[in-house]
Amino acid sequence: SNVLATYLDANPAVPWDDLRYIFGEIMYGGHITDAWDRRTNNTYLQVLMQPELLAGLELAPGFKSPDPQKHGYTDYITYINAQLPAESPPQFGLHPNAEIGYLMAT
């Protein structure tokens, strides 16, 4: 079943710390065996799963999270497909030239 919907319906406010734990340690984190990978995953969750996620948090350069008051699930999918920029090194915090070596080697 939908763990997120069930958990949100049971709480009057979004329990961000609980959600980070559920996703980072139980659901997905339980499959991560390397300590550094787990640390990276938990860092991503700490940055992304916060109240600003529902208020225009910049998820990637030039790509803000849509307003949940204005979009339903289908609208979110449409927004992401239309507005998400193509993958590039700056999206991951890397220098724009970071992929040159990779592209030259493949």
PDB file of C-alpha atoms in Angstrom:
ATOM      1  CA  SER A   1       0.000   0.000   0.000  1.00  0.00           C
ATOM      2  CA  ASN A   2       1.015   3.633  -0.135  1.00  0.00           C
ATOM      3  CA  VAL A   3       3.115   4.163   2.994  1.00  0.00           C
ATOM      4  CA  LEU A   4       3.541   7.884   2.390  1.00  0.00           C
ATOM      5  CA  ALA A   5      -0.182   8.620   1.961  1.00  0.00           C
ATOM      6  CA  THR A   6      -1.092   6.498   4.960  1.00  0.00           C
ATOM      7  CA  TYR A   7       1.505   8.177   7.168  1.00  0.00           C
ATOM      8  CA  LEU A   8       0.563  11.694   6.044  1.00  0.00           C
ATOM      9  CA  ASP A   9      -3.140  11.016   6.582  1.00  0.00           C
ATOM     10  CA  ALA A  10      -2.413   9.910  10.154  1.00  0.00           C
ATOM     11  CA  ASN A  11      -0.571  13.128  11.103  1.00  0.00           C
ATOM     12  CA  PRO A  12      -1.902  16.697  11.294  1.00  0.00           C
ATOM     13  CA  ALA A  13       1.404  18.151  10.022  1.00  0.00           C
ATOM     14  CA  VAL A  14       4.048  16.690   7.731  1.00  0.00           C
ATOM     15  CA  PRO A  15       6.439  14.708   9.967  1.00  0.00           C
ATOM     16  CA  TRP A  16       9.611  15.439   7.981  1.00  0.00           C
ATOM     17  CA  ASP A  17      12.031  13.737  10.386  1.00  0.00           C
ATOM     18  CA  ASP A  18       9.896  10.601  10.457  1.00  0.00           C
ATOM     19  CA  LEU A  19       9.608  10.515   6.670  1.00  0.00           C
ATOM     20  CA  ARG A  20      13.365  10.895   6.228  1.00  0.00           C
ATOM     21  CA  TYR A  21      13.862   7.973   8.619  1.00  0.00           C
ATOM     22  CA  ILE A  22      11.236   5.785   6.948  1.00  0.00           C
ATOM     23  CA  PHE A  23      12.670   6.317   3.470  1.00  0.00           C
ATOM     24  CA  GLY A  24      16.340   6.667   4.378  1.00  0.00           C
ATOM     25  CA  GLU A  25      16.689   3.870   6.898  1.00  0.00           C
ATOM     26  CA  ILE A  26      13.785   1.473   6.449  1.00  0.00           C
ATOM     27  CA  MET A  27      12.387   1.373   2.918  1.00  0.00           C
ATOM     28  CA  TYR A  28      15.309   2.325   0.678  1.00  0.00           C
ATOM     29  CA  GLY A  29      18.145   2.681   3.150  1.00  0.00           C
ATOM     30  CA  GLY A  30      17.735  -0.943   4.168  1.00  0.00           C
ATOM     31  CA  HIS A  31      19.061  -1.909   0.734  1.00  0.00           C
ATOM     32  CA  ILE A  32      22.160   0.266   1.052  1.00  0.00           C
ATOM     33  CA  THR A  33      25.060  -1.742   2.433  1.00  0.00           C
ATOM     34  CA  ASP A  34      27.933   0.742   2.107  1.00  0.00           C
ATOM     35  CA  ALA A  35      28.191   3.276   4.964  1.00  0.00           C
ATOM     36  CA  TRP A  36      29.237   6.107   2.640  1.00  0.00           C
ATOM     37  CA  ASP A  37      26.343   5.395   0.268  1.00  0.00           C
ATOM     38  CA  ARG A  38      23.947   5.452   3.232  1.00  0.00           C
ATOM     39  CA  ARG A  39      25.445   8.745   4.370  1.00  0.00           C
ATOM     40  CA  THR A  40      25.018  10.196   0.866  1.00  0.00           C
ATOM     41  CA  ASN A  41      21.416   9.001   0.695  1.00  0.00           C
ATOM     42  CA  ASN A  42      20.593  10.493   4.088  1.00  0.00           C
ATOM     43  CA  THR A  43      22.225  13.783   3.092  1.00  0.00           C
ATOM     44  CA  TYR A  44      20.072  13.971  -0.037  1.00  0.00           C
ATOM     45  CA  LEU A  45      16.979  13.281   2.044  1.00  0.00           C
ATOM     46  CA  GLN A  46      17.986  15.958   4.576  1.00  0.00           C
ATOM     47  CA  VAL A  47      18.346  18.521   1.779  1.00  0.00           C
ATOM     48  CA  LEU A  48      15.252  17.564  -0.201  1.00  0.00           C
ATOM     49  CA  MET A  49      12.687  16.426   2.354  1.00  0.00           C
ATOM     50  CA  GLN A  50      11.875  19.674   4.103  1.00  0.00           C
ATOM     51  CA  PRO A  51       8.908  22.070   4.181  1.00  0.00           C
ATOM     52  CA  GLU A  52      10.341  24.106   1.301  1.00  0.00           C
ATOM     53  CA  LEU A  53       9.730  21.087  -0.938  1.00  0.00           C
ATOM     54  CA  LEU A  54       6.085  22.139  -0.955  1.00  0.00           C
ATOM     55  CA  ALA A  55       6.891  25.825  -1.482  1.00  0.00           C
ATOM     56  CA  GLY A  56       9.048  26.109  -4.582  1.00  0.00           C
ATOM     57  CA  LEU A  57      12.290  24.440  -3.452  1.00  0.00           C
ATOM     58  CA  GLU A  58      14.845  24.524  -6.269  1.00  0.00           C
ATOM     59  CA  LEU A  59      15.378  20.838  -7.043  1.00  0.00           C
ATOM     60  CA  ALA A  60      17.839  21.487  -9.864  1.00  0.00           C
ATOM     61  CA  PRO A  61      19.249  24.643 -11.425  1.00  0.00           C
ATOM     62  CA  GLY A  62      16.247  26.374 -12.988  1.00  0.00           C
ATOM     63  CA  PHE A  63      13.762  23.708 -11.804  1.00  0.00           C
ATOM     64  CA  LYS A  64      11.602  24.443  -8.780  1.00  0.00           C
ATOM     65  CA  SER A  65       9.180  22.055  -7.152  1.00  0.00           C
ATOM     66  CA  PRO A  66       5.621  22.759  -8.286  1.00  0.00           C
ATOM     67  CA  ASP A  67       2.984  24.148  -5.950  1.00  0.00           C
ATOM     68  CA  PRO A  68       0.950  21.214  -4.559  1.00  0.00           C
ATOM     69  CA  GLN A  69      -2.082  23.485  -4.172  1.00  0.00           C
ATOM     70  CA  LYS A  70      -2.173  24.001  -7.933  1.00  0.00           C
ATOM     71  CA  HIS A  71      -1.211  20.551  -9.217  1.00  0.00           C
ATOM     72  CA  GLY A  72      -2.628  17.064  -8.874  1.00  0.00           C
ATOM     73  CA  TYR A  73      -0.589  13.904  -9.398  1.00  0.00           C
ATOM     74  CA  THR A  74      -1.053  13.881 -13.178  1.00  0.00           C
ATOM     75  CA  ASP A  75      -0.182  17.582 -13.360  1.00  0.00           C
ATOM     76  CA  TYR A  76       3.056  16.888 -11.429  1.00  0.00           C
ATOM     77  CA  ILE A  77       4.062  14.243 -13.961  1.00  0.00           C
ATOM     78  CA  THR A  78       3.285  16.580 -16.854  1.00  0.00           C
ATOM     79  CA  TYR A  79       5.192  19.436 -15.191  1.00  0.00           C
ATOM     80  CA  ILE A  80       8.260  17.261 -14.565  1.00  0.00           C
ATOM     81  CA  ASN A  81       8.289  15.854 -18.097  1.00  0.00           C
ATOM     82  CA  ALA A  82       7.938  19.321 -19.632  1.00  0.00           C
ATOM     83  CA  GLN A  83      10.106  21.443 -17.306  1.00  0.00           C
ATOM     84  CA  LEU A  84      12.918  19.256 -15.959  1.00  0.00           C
ATOM     85  CA  PRO A  85      16.150  20.258 -17.710  1.00  0.00           C
ATOM     86  CA  ALA A  86      18.277  17.626 -19.411  1.00  0.00           C
ATOM     87  CA  GLU A  87      20.826  15.926 -17.155  1.00  0.00           C
ATOM     88  CA  SER A  88      23.993  17.931 -16.834  1.00  0.00           C
ATOM     89  CA  PRO A  89      26.868  18.135 -14.344  1.00  0.00           C
ATOM     90  CA  PRO A  90      25.579  21.360 -12.664  1.00  0.00           C
ATOM     91  CA  GLN A  91      22.393  19.500 -11.703  1.00  0.00           C
ATOM     92  CA  PHE A  92      24.552  17.309  -9.503  1.00  0.00           C
ATOM     93  CA  GLY A  93      26.718  20.100  -8.115  1.00  0.00           C
ATOM     94  CA  LEU A  94      29.580  19.425 -10.517  1.00  0.00           C
ATOM     95  CA  HIS A  95      31.548  21.755 -12.764  1.00  0.00           C
ATOM     96  CA  PRO A  96      30.031  22.079 -16.278  1.00  0.00           C
ATOM     97  CA  ASN A  97      33.151  20.424 -17.743  1.00  0.00           C
ATOM     98  CA  ALA A  98      32.856  17.372 -15.494  1.00  0.00           C
ATOM     99  CA  GLU A  99      31.426  15.127 -18.190  1.00  0.00           C
ATOM    100  CA  ILE A 100      34.032  15.926 -20.849  1.00  0.00           C
ATOM    101  CA  GLY A 101      36.379  13.145 -19.695  1.00  0.00           C
ATOM    102  CA  TYR A 102      33.506  10.670 -19.567  1.00  0.00           C
ATOM    103  CA  LEU A 103      32.264  11.596 -23.038  1.00  0.00           C
ATOM    104  CA  MET A 104      35.770  11.342 -24.503  1.00  0.00           C
ATOM    105  CA  ALA A 105      36.316   7.895 -22.961  1.00  0.00           C
ATOM    106  CA  THR A 106      33.056   6.369 -24.220  1.00  0.00           C
TER     107      THR A 106
END
